[in-house]
Short mmCIF file of C-alpha atoms and ligand atoms in Angstrom, two decimals:
data_model
loop_
_atom_site.label_atom_id
_atom_site.label_comp_id
_atom_site.label_asym_id
_atom_site.label_seq_id
_atom_site.Cartn_x
_atom_site.Cartn_y
_atom_site.Cartn_z
CA UNK O 8 0.00 0.00 0.00
CA UNK O 9 1.44 3.47 -0.85
CA UNK O 10 2.25 5.83 2.07
CA UNK O 11 -0.19 8.51 3.28
CA UNK O 12 -1.60 10.86 2.04
CA UNK O 13 -2.61 8.51 -0.81
CA UNK O 14 -6.16 7.24 -0.43
CA UNK O 15 -7.72 4.00 -1.50
CA UNK O 16 -10.48 5.21 -3.82
CA UNK O 17 -12.30 1.87 -4.07
CA UNK O 18 -15.88 2.97 -3.31
CA UNK O 19 -16.78 -0.21 -1.38
CA UNK O 20 -13.66 -2.13 -0.39
CA UNK O 21 -14.59 -5.80 0.09
CA UNK O 22 -11.63 -7.92 1.11
CA UNK O 23 -13.19 -11.26 0.23
CA UNK O 24 -14.09 -10.82 -3.38
CA UNK O 25 -11.85 -10.82 -6.44
CA UNK O 26 -11.28 -7.16 -7.37
CA UNK O 27 -11.49 -6.40 -11.07
CA UNK O 28 -10.67 -2.86 -12.17
CA UNK O 29 -11.59 -1.64 -15.65
CA UNK O 30 -10.03 1.57 -16.97
CA UNK O 31 -12.29 3.14 -19.60
CA UNK O 32 -16.06 3.18 -20.06
CA UNK O 33 -15.97 3.17 -23.88
CA UNK O 34 -17.21 0.35 -26.10
CA UNK O 35 -14.75 -2.23 -24.73
CA UNK O 36 -14.71 -1.32 -21.03
CA UNK O 37 -18.47 -0.91 -20.76
CA UNK O 38 -19.16 -4.23 -22.50
CA UNK O 39 -16.72 -5.91 -20.12
CA UNK O 40 -18.42 -4.38 -17.05
CA UNK O 41 -21.88 -5.36 -18.33
CA UNK O 42 -20.75 -8.93 -18.88
CA UNK O 43 -19.50 -9.01 -15.28
CA UNK O 44 -22.81 -7.80 -13.82
CA UNK O 45 -24.03 -9.99 -10.93
CA UNK O 46 -20.89 -12.18 -10.99
CA UNK O 47 -19.26 -13.02 -7.65
CA UNK O 48 -16.56 -10.38 -8.10
CA UNK O 49 -16.20 -6.71 -7.21
CA UNK O 50 -15.80 -4.49 -10.26
CA UNK O 51 -14.63 -0.86 -10.32
CA UNK O 52 -14.90 0.96 -13.63
CA UNK O 53 -12.84 4.15 -13.81
CA UNK O 54 -13.32 6.79 -16.49
CA UNK O 55 -12.23 10.40 -16.73
CA UNK O 56 -15.63 11.23 -18.22
CA UNK O 57 -18.98 10.53 -16.64
CA UNK O 58 -20.46 9.38 -19.95
CA UNK O 59 -20.10 6.67 -22.52
CA UNK O 60 -19.72 8.33 -25.89
CA UNK O 61 -20.92 6.91 -29.18
CA UNK O 62 -17.97 8.16 -31.24
CA UNK O 63 -19.15 6.88 -34.64
CA UNK O 64 -21.85 9.59 -34.64
CA UNK O 65 -19.63 12.43 -33.42
CA UNK O 66 -19.38 13.79 -36.93
CA UNK O 67 -23.16 14.30 -36.84
CA UNK O 68 -22.80 16.46 -33.73
CA UNK O 69 -19.94 18.32 -35.43
CA UNK O 70 -22.20 19.12 -38.37
CA UNK O 71 -25.28 20.06 -36.31
CA UNK O 72 -27.36 16.99 -37.18
CA UNK O 73 -27.53 15.55 -33.67
CA UNK O 74 -27.20 17.08 -30.21
CA UNK O 75 -24.44 15.93 -27.85
CA UNK O 76 -26.94 14.30 -25.48
CA UNK O 77 -28.23 12.08 -28.31
CA UNK O 78 -24.94 10.21 -28.50
CA UNK O 79 -23.84 10.11 -24.87
CA UNK O 80 -25.23 8.24 -21.90
CA UNK O 81 -24.07 8.43 -18.24
CA UNK O 82 -21.91 5.37 -17.46
CA UNK O 83 -23.53 5.17 -14.02
CA UNK O 84 -26.98 4.90 -15.65
CA UNK O 85 -25.93 2.05 -17.95
CA UNK O 86 -24.51 0.12 -14.99
CA UNK O 87 -27.21 1.08 -12.46
CA UNK O 88 -28.61 -2.46 -12.37
CA UNK O 89 -25.18 -4.07 -11.82
CA UNK O 90 -24.97 -4.06 -8.02
CA UNK O 91 -21.45 -5.49 -7.95
CA UNK O 92 -20.07 -2.68 -10.19
CA UNK O 93 -18.88 0.69 -8.90
CA UNK O 94 -18.11 3.65 -11.13
CA UNK O 95 -15.34 6.11 -10.30
CA UNK O 96 -14.95 9.41 -12.13
CA UNK O 97 -11.18 9.92 -12.22
CA UNK O 98 -8.23 10.32 -14.52
CA UNK O 99 -5.83 7.38 -14.42
CA UNK O 100 -2.21 8.40 -14.45
CA UNK O 101 -0.46 5.07 -14.27
CA UNK O 102 -0.46 1.47 -13.11
CA UNK O 103 1.84 0.10 -10.44
CA UNK O 104 2.23 -3.49 -11.57
CA UNK O 105 4.21 -4.49 -8.44
CA UNK O 106 1.89 -2.99 -5.82
CA UNK O 107 -1.06 -4.00 -8.03
CA UNK O 108 -2.95 -0.73 -8.05
CA UNK O 109 -4.09 1.94 -10.48
CA UNK O 110 -2.82 5.45 -9.76
CA UNK O 111 -5.18 8.38 -10.13
CA UNK O 112 -4.17 11.93 -11.00
CA UNK O 113 -5.69 13.23 -7.72
CA UNK O 114 -3.21 11.12 -5.76
CA UNK O 115 -5.64 8.30 -4.96
CA UNK O 116 -5.23 4.68 -5.96
CA UNK O 117 -7.45 1.68 -6.62
CA UNK O 118 -6.07 -1.79 -5.87
CA UNK O 119 -6.84 -4.72 -8.18
CA UNK O 120 -6.43 -8.46 -8.52
CA UNK O 121 -7.20 -8.30 -12.23
CA UNK O 122 -7.00 -5.22 -14.44
CA UNK O 123 -8.58 -4.45 -17.81
CA UNK O 124 -7.11 -1.53 -19.77
CA UNK O 125 -9.62 -0.12 -22.28
CA UNK O 126 -8.48 3.48 -22.72
CA UNK O 127 -9.11 3.73 -26.48
CA UNK O 128 -7.17 5.89 -28.89
CA UNK O 129 -6.26 9.47 -29.72
CA UNK O 130 -5.74 11.23 -33.03
CA UNK O 131 -2.26 11.05 -34.46
CA UNK O 132 -1.00 14.38 -35.77
CA UNK O 133 2.18 12.65 -36.93
CA UNK O 134 4.66 14.57 -34.76
CA UNK O 135 2.81 17.86 -35.32
CA UNK O 136 0.73 18.13 -32.16
CA UNK O 137 0.75 21.92 -32.63
CA UNK O 138 -1.66 21.45 -35.58
CA UNK O 139 -4.38 20.31 -33.18
CA UNK O 140 -5.22 23.90 -32.20
CA UNK O 141 -6.00 24.91 -35.80
CA UNK O 142 -7.36 21.56 -37.01
CA UNK O 143 -9.58 19.99 -34.33
CA UNK O 144 -10.58 16.36 -34.70
CA UNK O 145 -13.88 14.82 -33.57
CA UNK O 146 -12.98 12.67 -30.56
CA UNK O 147 -14.93 14.08 -27.63
CA UNK O 148 -18.17 16.04 -27.26
CA UNK O 149 -16.18 19.15 -26.62
CA UNK O 150 -14.24 18.63 -29.91
CA UNK O 151 -17.49 18.14 -31.81
CA UNK O 152 -18.99 21.30 -30.31
CA UNK O 153 -15.85 23.25 -31.18
CA UNK O 154 -16.04 22.06 -34.81
CA UNK O 155 -19.77 22.80 -35.02
CA UNK O 156 -19.33 26.32 -33.61
CA UNK O 157 -16.41 27.07 -35.94
CA UNK O 158 -18.27 25.85 -39.01
CA UNK O 159 -21.45 27.76 -38.25
CA UNK O 160 -19.54 30.91 -37.20
CA UNK O 161 -17.63 30.93 -40.48
CA UNK O 162 -20.91 31.23 -42.43
CA UNK O 163 -22.15 33.96 -40.05
CA UNK O 164 -18.91 35.93 -40.37
CA UNK O 165 -18.86 35.51 -44.15
CA UNK O 166 -22.37 37.01 -44.35
CA UNK O 167 -21.10 40.31 -42.96
CA UNK O 168 -17.62 40.28 -44.46
CA UNK O 169 -17.08 42.84 -47.21
CA UNK O 170 -13.58 41.69 -48.11
CA UNK O 171 -13.60 39.12 -50.93
CA UNK O 172 -10.42 37.20 -50.05
CA UNK O 173 -11.40 36.82 -46.39
CA UNK O 174 -14.96 35.84 -47.32
CA UNK O 175 -13.66 33.18 -49.63
CA UNK O 176 -11.41 31.78 -46.83
CA UNK O 177 -14.39 31.77 -44.48
CA UNK O 178 -16.34 29.70 -46.99
CA UNK O 179 -13.54 27.18 -47.47
CA UNK O 180 -13.39 23.99 -45.38
CA UNK O 181 -10.53 21.53 -45.59
CA UNK O 182 -10.88 18.00 -44.23
CA UNK O 183 -7.61 16.09 -43.79
CA UNK O 184 -7.69 12.29 -44.10
CA UNK O 185 -9.52 10.08 -46.57
CA UNK O 186 -10.46 7.29 -44.15
CA UNK O 187 -14.02 6.76 -42.88
CA UNK O 188 -13.92 9.78 -40.52
CA UNK O 189 -12.63 12.20 -43.17
CA UNK O 190 -15.01 10.95 -45.87
CA UNK O 191 -18.01 11.10 -43.51
CA UNK O 192 -17.04 14.55 -42.34
CA UNK O 193 -16.48 15.99 -45.84
CA UNK O 194 -19.76 14.54 -47.11
CA UNK O 195 -21.80 15.94 -44.23
CA UNK O 196 -20.14 19.36 -44.26
CA UNK O 197 -20.95 19.56 -47.99
CA UNK O 198 -24.58 18.62 -47.30
CA UNK O 199 -24.79 21.25 -44.55
CA UNK O 200 -23.62 23.93 -46.98
CA UNK O 201 -25.50 22.74 -50.09
CA UNK O 202 -28.86 21.84 -48.60
CA UNK O 203 -29.39 22.79 -44.95
CA UNK O 204 -28.10 26.37 -45.09
CA UNK O 205 -29.42 27.10 -48.59
CA UNK O 206 -31.66 30.15 -48.55
CA UNK O 207 -30.86 31.16 -44.95
CA UNK O 208 -28.44 33.97 -45.81
CA UNK O 209 -28.87 37.21 -47.77
CA UNK O 210 -25.36 38.19 -48.92
CA UNK O 211 -23.60 34.86 -49.28
CA UNK O 212 -24.62 31.72 -51.08
CA UNK O 213 -23.68 28.82 -48.75
CA UNK O 214 -24.04 26.36 -51.61
CA UNK O 215 -20.92 27.93 -53.15
CA UNK O 216 -18.78 27.01 -50.12
CA UNK O 217 -15.71 24.92 -51.00
CA UNK O 218 -15.19 21.63 -49.21
CA UNK O 219 -11.79 20.08 -49.91
CA UNK O 220 -10.86 16.55 -48.84
CA UNK O 221 -7.12 15.88 -48.72
CA UNK O 222 -5.70 12.35 -48.65
CA UNK O 223 -2.00 11.43 -48.71
CA UNK O 224 -2.60 8.00 -50.30
CA UNK O 225 -3.76 7.12 -53.82
CA UNK O 226 -7.39 6.36 -52.85
CA UNK O 227 -10.12 7.13 -50.31
CA UNK O 228 -11.14 4.45 -47.77
CA UNK O 229 -7.81 2.68 -48.27
CA UNK O 230 -8.79 -0.18 -45.93
CA UNK O 231 -11.85 -1.06 -48.07
CA UNK O 232 -11.85 -3.00 -51.37
CA UNK O 233 -10.88 -0.87 -54.39
CA UNK O 234 -14.33 -0.97 -55.91
CA UNK O 235 -15.71 0.76 -52.80
CA UNK O 236 -12.90 3.32 -52.86
CA UNK O 237 -13.94 4.24 -56.39
CA UNK O 238 -17.53 4.79 -55.21
CA UNK O 239 -16.25 6.70 -52.15
CA UNK O 240 -14.50 9.04 -54.60
CA UNK O 241 -17.50 9.62 -56.87
CA UNK O 242 -20.10 10.17 -54.14
CA UNK O 243 -18.50 13.22 -52.41
CA UNK O 244 -17.50 14.66 -55.78
CA UNK O 245 -21.18 14.56 -56.74
CA UNK O 246 -21.88 16.56 -53.58
CA UNK O 247 -19.36 19.15 -54.77
CA UNK O 248 -16.44 18.06 -52.59
CA UNK O 249 -13.02 18.63 -54.19
CA UNK O 250 -11.02 15.47 -53.53
CA UNK O 251 -7.22 15.73 -53.63
CA UNK O 252 -5.47 12.35 -53.55
CA UNK O 253 -1.70 11.75 -53.22
CA UNK O 254 -1.46 15.08 -51.43
CA UNK O 255 0.41 15.56 -48.18
CA UNK O 256 -0.25 18.32 -45.70
CA UNK O 257 2.94 20.17 -44.85
CA UNK O 258 1.71 22.85 -42.49
CA UNK O 259 -1.53 23.87 -40.77
CA UNK O 260 -2.08 27.22 -39.08
CA UNK O 261 -5.00 29.38 -38.01
CA UNK O 262 -5.44 30.70 -41.56
CA UNK O 263 -5.25 27.55 -43.63
CA UNK O 264 -3.24 24.65 -44.95
CA UNK O 265 0.01 24.35 -46.86
CA UNK O 266 -0.12 21.39 -49.22
CA UNK O 267 2.88 20.02 -51.11
CA UNK O 268 1.97 22.05 -54.21
CA UNK O 269 -0.15 24.98 -52.98
CA UNK O 270 -1.55 26.89 -50.06
CA UNK O 271 -5.26 26.95 -49.27
CA UNK O 272 -6.67 29.76 -47.16
CA UNK O 273 -9.41 28.21 -45.03
CA UNK O 274 -11.15 29.26 -41.83
CA UNK O 275 -11.98 25.65 -41.05
CA UNK O 276 -9.58 22.74 -41.12
CA UNK O 277 -10.82 19.47 -39.66
CA UNK O 278 -8.46 16.61 -38.87
CA UNK O 279 -9.60 13.08 -39.61
CA UNK O 280 -6.32 11.27 -40.26
CA UNK O 281 -4.74 8.35 -38.35
CA UNK O 282 -5.18 7.32 -34.74
CA UNK O 283 -2.77 5.99 -32.17
CA UNK O 284 -3.36 4.31 -28.82
CA UNK O 285 -4.30 6.53 -25.89
CA UNK O 286 -2.15 6.57 -22.76
CA UNK O 287 -1.99 3.05 -21.54
CA UNK O 288 0.84 1.60 -23.57
CA UNK O 289 3.30 3.84 -21.75
CA UNK O 290 2.17 2.42 -18.40
CA UNK O 291 3.63 -0.93 -19.40
CA UNK O 292 7.09 0.39 -20.35
CA UNK O 293 8.86 -1.16 -23.28
CA UNK O 294 5.74 -2.54 -24.95
CA UNK O 295 5.09 0.43 -27.21
CA UNK O 296 5.01 -0.20 -30.97
CA UNK O 297 4.58 2.23 -33.88
CA UNK O 298 0.87 2.89 -33.27
CA UNK O 299 1.37 2.87 -29.53
CA UNK O 300 -0.95 -0.13 -29.09
CA UNK O 301 -0.18 -2.64 -26.32
CA UNK O 302 0.66 -6.11 -27.66
CA UNK O 303 -1.67 -8.74 -26.17
CA UNK O 304 -1.90 -12.50 -26.61
CA UNK O 305 -4.89 -14.46 -27.89
CA UNK O 306 -6.60 -14.16 -24.47
CA UNK O 307 -6.13 -10.37 -24.43
CA UNK O 308 -3.52 -10.66 -21.65
CA UNK O 309 -0.77 -8.04 -21.92
CA UNK O 310 2.40 -9.82 -22.90
CA UNK O 311 4.81 -9.96 -19.96
CA UNK O 312 2.14 -9.16 -17.34
CA UNK O 313 0.04 -11.37 -15.09
CA UNK O 314 -3.69 -10.83 -14.75
CA UNK O 315 -3.56 -7.57 -16.71
CA UNK O 316 -5.54 -7.38 -19.94
CA UNK O 317 -5.98 -4.81 -22.68
CA UNK O 318 -8.70 -4.56 -25.34
CA UNK O 319 -10.20 -2.28 -27.95
CA UNK O 320 -8.26 0.49 -29.68
CA UNK O 321 -5.45 0.49 -27.11
CA UNK O 322 -4.60 -3.19 -27.69
CA UNK O 323 -2.61 -4.75 -30.51
CA UNK O 324 -4.43 -8.04 -31.04
CA UNK O 325 -3.25 -10.20 -33.93
CA UNK O 326 -5.73 -12.47 -35.68
CA UNK O 327 -4.35 -14.60 -38.51
CA UNK O 328 -1.17 -12.54 -38.22
CA UNK O 329 -2.93 -9.20 -38.82
CA UNK O 330 -3.83 -6.55 -36.23
CA UNK O 331 -7.57 -6.19 -35.60
CA UNK O 332 -8.80 -2.75 -36.73
CA UNK O 333 -9.64 0.04 -34.26
CA UNK O 334 -13.41 -0.39 -34.48
CA UNK O 335 -16.30 -0.20 -32.04
CA UNK O 336 -17.49 -3.70 -32.91
CA UNK O 337 -14.01 -5.14 -32.19
CA UNK O 338 -13.81 -3.40 -28.80
CA UNK O 339 -17.36 -4.43 -27.90
CA UNK O 340 -16.89 -8.10 -28.82
CA UNK O 341 -13.59 -8.21 -26.92
CA UNK O 342 -15.21 -6.57 -23.88
CA UNK O 343 -18.09 -9.05 -23.73
CA UNK O 344 -15.74 -11.98 -24.28
CA UNK O 345 -13.30 -10.95 -21.56
CA UNK O 346 -16.06 -9.99 -19.12
CA UNK O 347 -17.76 -13.38 -19.50
CA UNK O 348 -14.41 -15.14 -19.07
CA UNK O 349 -13.46 -13.15 -15.94
CA UNK O 350 -16.68 -14.18 -14.20
CA UNK O 351 -14.80 -17.34 -13.28
CA UNK O 352 -11.23 -17.71 -12.00
CA UNK O 353 -8.66 -19.04 -14.46
CA UNK O 354 -7.33 -17.94 -17.84
CA UNK O 355 -9.89 -16.69 -20.39
CA UNK O 356 -10.51 -18.70 -23.56
CA UNK O 357 -8.87 -17.33 -26.75
CA UNK O 358 -10.80 -14.56 -28.47
CA UNK O 359 -11.93 -14.74 -32.09
CA UNK O 360 -13.32 -11.61 -33.79
CA UNK O 361 -16.30 -12.08 -36.08
CA UNK O 362 -16.87 -9.08 -38.34
CA UNK O 363 -20.43 -7.99 -39.09
CA UNK O 364 -19.12 -6.08 -42.08
CA UNK O 365 -17.28 -2.78 -42.44
CA UNK O 366 -19.19 0.32 -43.35
CA UNK O 367 -18.68 4.04 -43.91
CA UNK O 368 -21.19 6.71 -44.82
CA UNK O 369 -20.59 9.53 -47.28
CA UNK O 370 -23.85 11.39 -47.10
CA UNK O 371 -27.58 11.04 -47.50
CA UNK O 372 -28.22 7.51 -48.79
CA UNK O 373 -24.58 7.24 -49.90
CA UNK O 374 -22.54 4.65 -48.03
CA UNK O 375 -20.33 1.62 -48.56
CA UNK O 376 -20.63 -1.78 -46.89
CA UNK O 377 -18.14 -4.60 -47.20
CA UNK O 378 -18.61 -8.11 -45.83
CA UNK O 379 -16.38 -10.87 -47.18
CA UNK O 380 -16.87 -10.82 -50.96
CA UNK O 381 -20.04 -8.76 -50.66
CA UNK O 382 -19.51 -5.09 -51.57
CA UNK O 383 -22.54 -2.81 -51.44
CA UNK O 384 -22.93 0.89 -52.17
CA UNK O 385 -25.72 3.47 -52.19
CA UNK O 386 -29.08 3.23 -50.42
CA UNK O 387 -28.83 -0.40 -49.32
CA UNK O 388 -25.38 0.21 -47.82
CA UNK O 389 -26.71 3.37 -46.15
CA UNK O 390 -29.56 1.39 -44.58
CA UNK O 391 -27.15 -1.29 -43.31
CA UNK O 392 -24.90 1.45 -41.93
CA UNK O 393 -27.87 3.07 -40.15
CA UNK O 394 -29.10 -0.23 -38.69
CA UNK O 395 -25.58 -1.20 -37.53
CA UNK O 396 -25.04 2.14 -35.83
CA UNK O 397 -28.41 2.39 -34.20
CA UNK O 398 -27.95 -1.17 -32.95
CA UNK O 399 -24.61 -0.28 -31.35
CA UNK O 400 -26.19 2.67 -29.50
CA UNK O 401 -26.67 1.86 -25.86
CA UNK O 402 -30.15 2.35 -24.44
CA UNK O 403 -33.47 1.83 -26.24
CA UNK O 404 -34.56 5.43 -25.70
CA UNK O 405 -31.51 6.74 -27.54
CA UNK O 406 -32.03 4.32 -30.42
CA UNK O 407 -35.61 5.48 -30.93
CA UNK O 408 -34.69 9.15 -30.59
CA UNK O 409 -31.82 8.98 -33.06
CA UNK O 410 -33.88 7.00 -35.57
CA UNK O 411 -36.76 9.49 -35.44
CA UNK O 412 -34.33 12.37 -35.99
CA UNK O 413 -32.66 10.59 -38.92
CA UNK O 414 -35.97 9.86 -40.64
CA UNK O 415 -37.04 13.47 -40.14
CA UNK O 416 -33.79 14.84 -41.53
CA UNK O 417 -33.83 12.37 -44.38
CA UNK O 418 -36.97 13.95 -45.77
CA UNK O 419 -36.38 17.56 -44.76
CA UNK O 420 -32.58 18.14 -44.70
CA UNK O 421 -33.32 20.04 -41.49
CA UNK O 422 -30.70 20.07 -38.75
CA UNK O 423 -32.05 20.63 -35.28
CA UNK O 424 -28.76 21.30 -33.52
CA UNK O 425 -27.56 24.43 -35.35
CA UNK O 426 -26.30 26.07 -32.18
CA UNK O 427 -23.21 28.18 -31.73
CA UNK O 428 -22.30 27.82 -28.07
C1 FAD R 5 -15.09 10.18 -35.38
C2 FAD R 5 -15.03 8.69 -35.20
C3 FAD R 5 -15.81 7.86 -35.99
C4 FAD R 5 -15.78 6.48 -35.82
N1 FAD R 5 -16.59 5.70 -36.61
C5 FAD R 5 -16.65 4.38 -36.38
C6 FAD R 5 -17.55 3.56 -37.10
O1 FAD R 5 -18.28 4.05 -37.97
N2 FAD R 5 -17.60 2.23 -36.84
C7 FAD R 5 -16.79 1.67 -35.87
O2 FAD R 5 -16.88 0.45 -35.64
N3 FAD R 5 -15.91 2.42 -35.18
C8 FAD R 5 -15.82 3.75 -35.41
N4 FAD R 5 -14.94 4.53 -34.69
C9 FAD R 5 -13.98 3.87 -33.79
C10 FAD R 5 -14.61 3.51 -32.47
O3 FAD R 5 -15.24 4.63 -31.88
C11 FAD R 5 -13.53 2.96 -31.57
O4 FAD R 5 -12.93 1.86 -32.19
C12 FAD R 5 -14.08 2.56 -30.22
O5 FAD R 5 -14.59 3.68 -29.54
C13 FAD R 5 -12.99 1.88 -29.38
O6 FAD R 5 -13.53 1.49 -28.15
P1 FAD R 5 -12.59 1.47 -26.86
O7 FAD R 5 -13.41 0.91 -25.76
O8 FAD R 5 -11.30 0.82 -27.18
O9 FAD R 5 -12.24 2.99 -26.59
P2 FAD R 5 -13.21 4.23 -26.38
O10 FAD R 5 -14.58 3.94 -26.82
O11 FAD R 5 -12.50 5.38 -26.99
O12 FAD R 5 -13.24 4.42 -24.81
C14 FAD R 5 -12.10 4.75 -24.07
C15 FAD R 5 -12.55 5.30 -22.73
O13 FAD R 5 -11.41 5.38 -21.88
C16 FAD R 5 -11.46 6.61 -21.15
N5 FAD R 5 -10.08 6.96 -20.80
C17 FAD R 5 -9.02 7.09 -21.65
N6 FAD R 5 -7.91 7.37 -20.96
C18 FAD R 5 -8.26 7.43 -19.66
C19 FAD R 5 -7.54 7.70 -18.45
N7 FAD R 5 -6.22 7.96 -18.46
N8 FAD R 5 -8.23 7.71 -17.28
C20 FAD R 5 -9.57 7.45 -17.26
N9 FAD R 5 -10.28 7.17 -18.38
C21 FAD R 5 -9.63 7.16 -19.55
C22 FAD R 5 -12.09 7.58 -22.13
O14 FAD R 5 -12.67 8.68 -21.44
C23 FAD R 5 -13.13 6.71 -22.83
O15 FAD R 5 -14.39 6.75 -22.19
C24 FAD R 5 -14.94 5.91 -34.83
C25 FAD R 5 -14.14 6.74 -34.03
C26 FAD R 5 -14.18 8.11 -34.22
C27 FAD R 5 -13.33 9.02 -33.33
#
């Protein structure tokens, strides 16, 4: 036990039961805690936020389609029925693997017999963390609100801007990264400008706003089959998005972006390029790889540790020699699997990921869906994307609410969350 003044922050210390601590109430950690509900163990879930966030729909908050509360649910609420689970709101700073406790940033600690690390990922600005200030990325509710406010403010400012060059910069949006996040973001920003804001201004024509999607590689959605990349190129172009492939970003500042061949003055730059593991890997010194993910074995146990597991985005789990992708469905399946296994003492059974298909949305009824040899595009893919995402949403109330709002927007193009706050 560490010396005073450090405090044991376990809400209900119970010496007799196995103590399982889960760090992170995202897709993986929450699934793990739910699978442990009513088991004969004492579970403490620690998260620095009081809510579970449905990140796949963050871009809809960023573009004023949904409100923050539609895609977040208090972790305590989700676990209210699980009497053996306690929730602690705290920022984890490290793990003492010898003393077997988690260290909190307020100086407290939480002892464990078994530990599950599910801290997720963070955006990778590829050694240019200073770009984050000018090019926010949608990762938290606060990021999404920042992006939404900046986008909407740019149109407001452009309306009363008499200077042509400045007005043109205000009506230029650059999205960096041609993966699912970047493509989704560019498509929805274009729809916001072309359809939702059309007719709302007197001096400017929002439909003339430029949306530029920049990708360093030769195609969009590089992880999808080529046929879907080709569709993912055509669909945003049809919405008026200018797609620039094979283009690297060299500099981002408050006024725009320097590309390899030209500079673009833009009031809004949104980052949607690569991710790397969140803090977590560093707590297990020497295990860090290029993406920062923690190498785990087939049971999700951290290599070189005993009774310490990692799952979801923070973990490097190899299946058939390839790392599993950083996806919500991977984290959720791993969480349920590990939680069920930890209900009983002994080593968990090996985990096997079963994909339900990969999907990305580009805009209204434009999406791609890939499952084995099946590649779908357009309305059917959009429907599958919608069903998959609504299904992943936790809480029936939220599912109904989000579906009603989607159907309404589908027919009206209206966006109910056009708030600058
Ligand atoms: C914009 C965007 C769009 C996406 N779209 C899709 C999609 O369409 N389909 C899909 O399958 N996946 C998508 N993903 C990926 C998906 O969200 C992640 O794969 C998933 O969230 C990973 O789950 P996780 O449990 O590993 O981590 P997370 O869900 O990120 O949860 C991590 C939790 O750990 C907490 N935490 C982190 N560090 C600490 C600390 N030091 N102390 C305390 N708490 C901590 C965080 O607060 C968070 O609650 C998207 C992600 C983003 C950002």
